[in-house]
Short mmCIF file of C-alpha atoms in Angstrom, two decimals:
data_model
loop_
_atom_site.label_atom_id
_atom_site.label_comp_id
_atom_site.label_asym_id
_atom_site.label_seq_id
_atom_site.Cartn_x
_atom_site.Cartn_y
_atom_site.Cartn_z
CA UNK A 1 43.61 -5.36 28.23
CA UNK A 2 44.87 -7.62 25.57
CA UNK A 3 44.39 -11.43 24.61
CA UNK A 4 47.13 -13.66 25.86
CA UNK A 5 46.78 -17.16 25.97
CA UNK A 6 49.35 -17.36 28.74
CA UNK A 7 47.80 -14.86 30.99
CA UNK A 8 46.06 -15.96 34.09
CA UNK A 9 42.12 -15.95 33.75
CA UNK A 10 40.00 -13.24 34.99
CA UNK A 11 37.05 -14.01 36.90
CA UNK A 12 33.72 -11.51 36.60
CA UNK A 13 30.54 -11.29 38.47
CA UNK A 14 27.76 -9.05 37.16
CA UNK A 15 24.49 -8.52 38.70
CA UNK A 16 21.33 -5.89 38.29
CA UNK A 17 18.15 -5.42 39.91
CA UNK A 18 15.78 -2.80 38.48
CA UNK A 19 13.61 -2.46 41.63
CA UNK A 20 16.35 0.17 42.97
CA UNK A 21 15.94 2.53 39.73
CA UNK A 22 13.52 4.95 41.57
CA UNK A 23 16.28 5.62 44.37
CA UNK A 24 18.84 6.97 41.80
CA UNK A 25 17.29 8.37 38.51
CA UNK A 26 16.88 11.25 36.11
CA UNK A 27 13.17 10.55 35.66
CA UNK A 28 12.75 12.87 32.44
CA UNK A 29 16.26 11.77 31.09
CA UNK A 30 17.04 9.86 27.95
CA UNK A 31 13.83 8.67 26.18
CA UNK A 32 11.60 8.91 29.23
CA UNK A 33 9.41 12.17 28.58
CA UNK A 34 7.49 13.60 31.59
CA UNK A 35 4.47 15.20 31.06
CA UNK A 36 4.04 19.11 32.64
CA UNK A 37 1.43 18.05 34.80
CA UNK A 38 3.49 15.13 36.14
CA UNK A 39 6.69 17.15 36.60
CA UNK A 40 6.96 17.58 40.44
CA UNK A 41 4.57 15.11 41.29
CA UNK A 42 7.14 13.11 43.27
CA UNK A 43 8.56 15.97 44.86
CA UNK A 44 11.78 16.37 42.97
CA UNK A 45 12.64 17.98 39.52
CA UNK A 46 12.40 14.70 36.68
CA UNK A 47 14.92 16.89 34.49
CA UNK A 48 17.91 16.40 37.31
CA UNK A 49 19.28 13.57 39.22
CA UNK A 50 17.38 12.38 42.08
CA UNK A 51 19.13 9.96 44.99
CA UNK A 52 17.85 8.44 48.01
CA UNK A 53 20.96 8.50 49.61
CA UNK A 54 19.85 6.29 52.39
CA UNK A 55 18.51 3.57 50.46
CA UNK A 56 21.69 3.56 47.81
CA UNK A 57 23.79 3.53 50.68
CA UNK A 58 21.89 0.64 52.34
CA UNK A 59 21.91 -1.56 49.23
CA UNK A 60 25.53 -0.68 48.68
CA UNK A 61 26.58 -1.76 52.08
CA UNK A 62 24.37 -5.13 51.76
CA UNK A 63 25.18 -6.03 48.02
CA UNK A 64 29.07 -4.71 47.42
CA UNK A 65 30.66 -7.44 50.18
CA UNK A 66 28.45 -10.29 49.02
CA UNK A 67 29.59 -9.59 45.38
CA UNK A 68 33.36 -9.36 46.39
CA UNK A 69 32.83 -12.43 48.12
CA UNK A 70 31.35 -14.40 45.50
CA UNK A 71 34.09 -12.88 42.56
CA UNK A 72 36.96 -14.03 45.21
CA UNK A 73 35.17 -17.59 45.55
CA UNK A 74 34.90 -17.93 41.55
CA UNK A 75 38.52 -17.02 41.24
CA UNK A 76 39.53 -19.42 44.02
CA UNK A 77 41.19 -16.56 45.98
CA UNK A 78 41.07 -14.86 49.56
CA UNK A 79 41.03 -11.68 50.64
CA UNK A 80 44.52 -12.03 52.06
CA UNK A 81 45.81 -12.58 48.55
CA UNK A 82 44.32 -9.24 47.14
CA UNK A 83 47.36 -6.93 46.67
CA UNK A 84 44.58 -4.22 46.17
CA UNK A 85 40.92 -3.76 46.64
CA UNK A 86 39.74 -1.34 44.00
CA UNK A 87 36.38 0.01 44.61
CA UNK A 88 33.89 2.79 43.04
CA UNK A 89 34.86 5.91 44.83
CA UNK A 90 31.25 6.59 46.15
CA UNK A 91 31.93 7.73 49.54
CA UNK A 92 34.83 7.16 51.88
CA UNK A 93 32.69 5.84 54.79
CA UNK A 94 31.08 3.20 53.02
CA UNK A 95 34.43 2.14 51.04
CA UNK A 96 36.08 1.73 54.52
CA UNK A 97 33.19 -0.28 55.77
CA UNK A 98 33.34 -2.71 52.65
CA UNK A 99 36.97 -3.03 52.86
CA UNK A 100 36.66 -4.11 56.87
CA UNK A 101 33.56 -6.30 56.17
CA UNK A 102 35.63 -8.29 53.33
CA UNK A 103 38.89 -8.39 55.39
CA UNK A 104 41.03 -6.27 53.20
CA UNK A 105 43.11 -3.85 55.35
CA UNK A 106 43.31 -0.08 54.34
CA UNK A 107 46.58 -0.08 53.37
CA UNK A 108 45.65 -2.35 50.17
CA UNK A 109 42.46 -0.48 49.74
CA UNK A 110 43.09 2.85 47.81
CA UNK A 111 40.82 5.67 48.07
CA UNK A 112 41.07 9.27 45.93
CA UNK A 113 37.65 10.41 46.36
CA UNK A 114 39.32 13.14 48.66
CA UNK A 115 41.38 14.40 45.63
CA UNK A 116 39.06 13.55 42.48
CA UNK A 117 35.56 13.42 44.03
CA UNK A 118 33.03 10.96 42.76
CA UNK A 119 33.97 10.91 38.87
CA UNK A 120 31.03 8.02 38.31
CA UNK A 121 32.47 5.17 36.04
CA UNK A 122 35.87 6.57 35.82
CA UNK A 123 36.26 6.22 39.57
CA UNK A 124 38.10 2.70 39.14
CA UNK A 125 40.30 3.47 36.19
CA UNK A 126 41.39 6.72 38.08
CA UNK A 127 42.46 4.70 40.99
CA UNK A 128 44.52 2.45 38.53
CA UNK A 129 46.14 5.47 36.87
CA UNK A 130 46.83 7.45 39.97
CA UNK A 131 47.21 5.37 43.28
CA UNK A 132 48.33 2.37 41.62
CA UNK A 133 50.20 3.46 38.75
CA UNK A 134 53.65 3.32 39.85
CA UNK A 135 53.01 -0.59 41.19
CA UNK A 136 51.26 -1.83 38.27
CA UNK A 137 54.23 -0.91 35.87
CA UNK A 138 56.75 -2.56 37.68
CA UNK A 139 55.08 -5.83 38.96
CA UNK A 140 52.01 -8.23 38.58
CA UNK A 141 49.29 -7.41 40.91
CA UNK A 142 46.28 -9.37 42.18
CA UNK A 143 43.33 -7.24 41.88
CA UNK A 144 39.59 -7.08 43.34
CA UNK A 145 37.52 -4.38 41.66
CA UNK A 146 33.99 -3.72 42.13
CA UNK A 147 31.77 -1.02 40.75
CA UNK A 148 27.90 -0.46 42.01
CA UNK A 149 25.06 2.25 41.36
CA UNK A 150 22.36 3.15 39.14
CA UNK A 151 19.33 1.34 39.23
CA UNK A 152 20.89 -1.11 40.87
CA UNK A 153 23.69 -2.81 39.20
CA UNK A 154 26.87 -4.30 40.36
CA UNK A 155 29.94 -5.93 39.16
CA UNK A 156 33.35 -7.05 40.15
CA UNK A 157 36.19 -8.63 38.84
CA UNK A 158 39.47 -10.53 40.21
CA UNK A 159 42.36 -10.56 37.62
CA UNK A 160 46.40 -10.63 37.89
CA UNK A 161 47.99 -8.24 35.98
CA UNK A 162 51.38 -8.48 34.22
CA UNK A 163 53.50 -5.20 34.58
CA UNK A 164 51.17 -2.45 32.66
CA UNK A 165 51.89 0.52 30.80
CA UNK A 166 50.02 3.21 32.26
CA UNK A 167 49.14 6.31 30.53
CA UNK A 168 49.76 9.66 32.61
CA UNK A 169 46.64 10.83 34.28
CA UNK A 170 46.23 14.77 33.35
CA UNK A 171 44.33 16.78 35.54
CA UNK A 172 42.96 20.06 34.03
#
């Protein structure tokens, strides 16, 4: 991204709710030391990622469609005007459900989790540089992008791109 006085505005909606931290956490990670007698008190290893998949899934299906609607409203746009809905590639079923709930058809919701897996915060840029790169380099696109996850946190952005230079994605 670069500043351009003639560019269309970019609209963001961001949120967080720390109440979900216990559902997706490395309890002994970072600067949170865990005493030896606490190590397995919760029934999981605090040195490894713990996820309550059902709780995270439920949060996502409740929060993300509203995030997308709020972001589009802030931008004065509708789902029909979006060229691509680019979502964090967490789970195919989840992504299809979100897209359906907000009214963006599957052909405008690229999914590449089957090829690359959940690459965490890189999932959205990966969709841009793989599934959408050819189109992004030749024409403007109206993008609705949404990320969600840890803690719980979520973010949406609606933007119109000019033709972009996209770096080739190299998979080793």
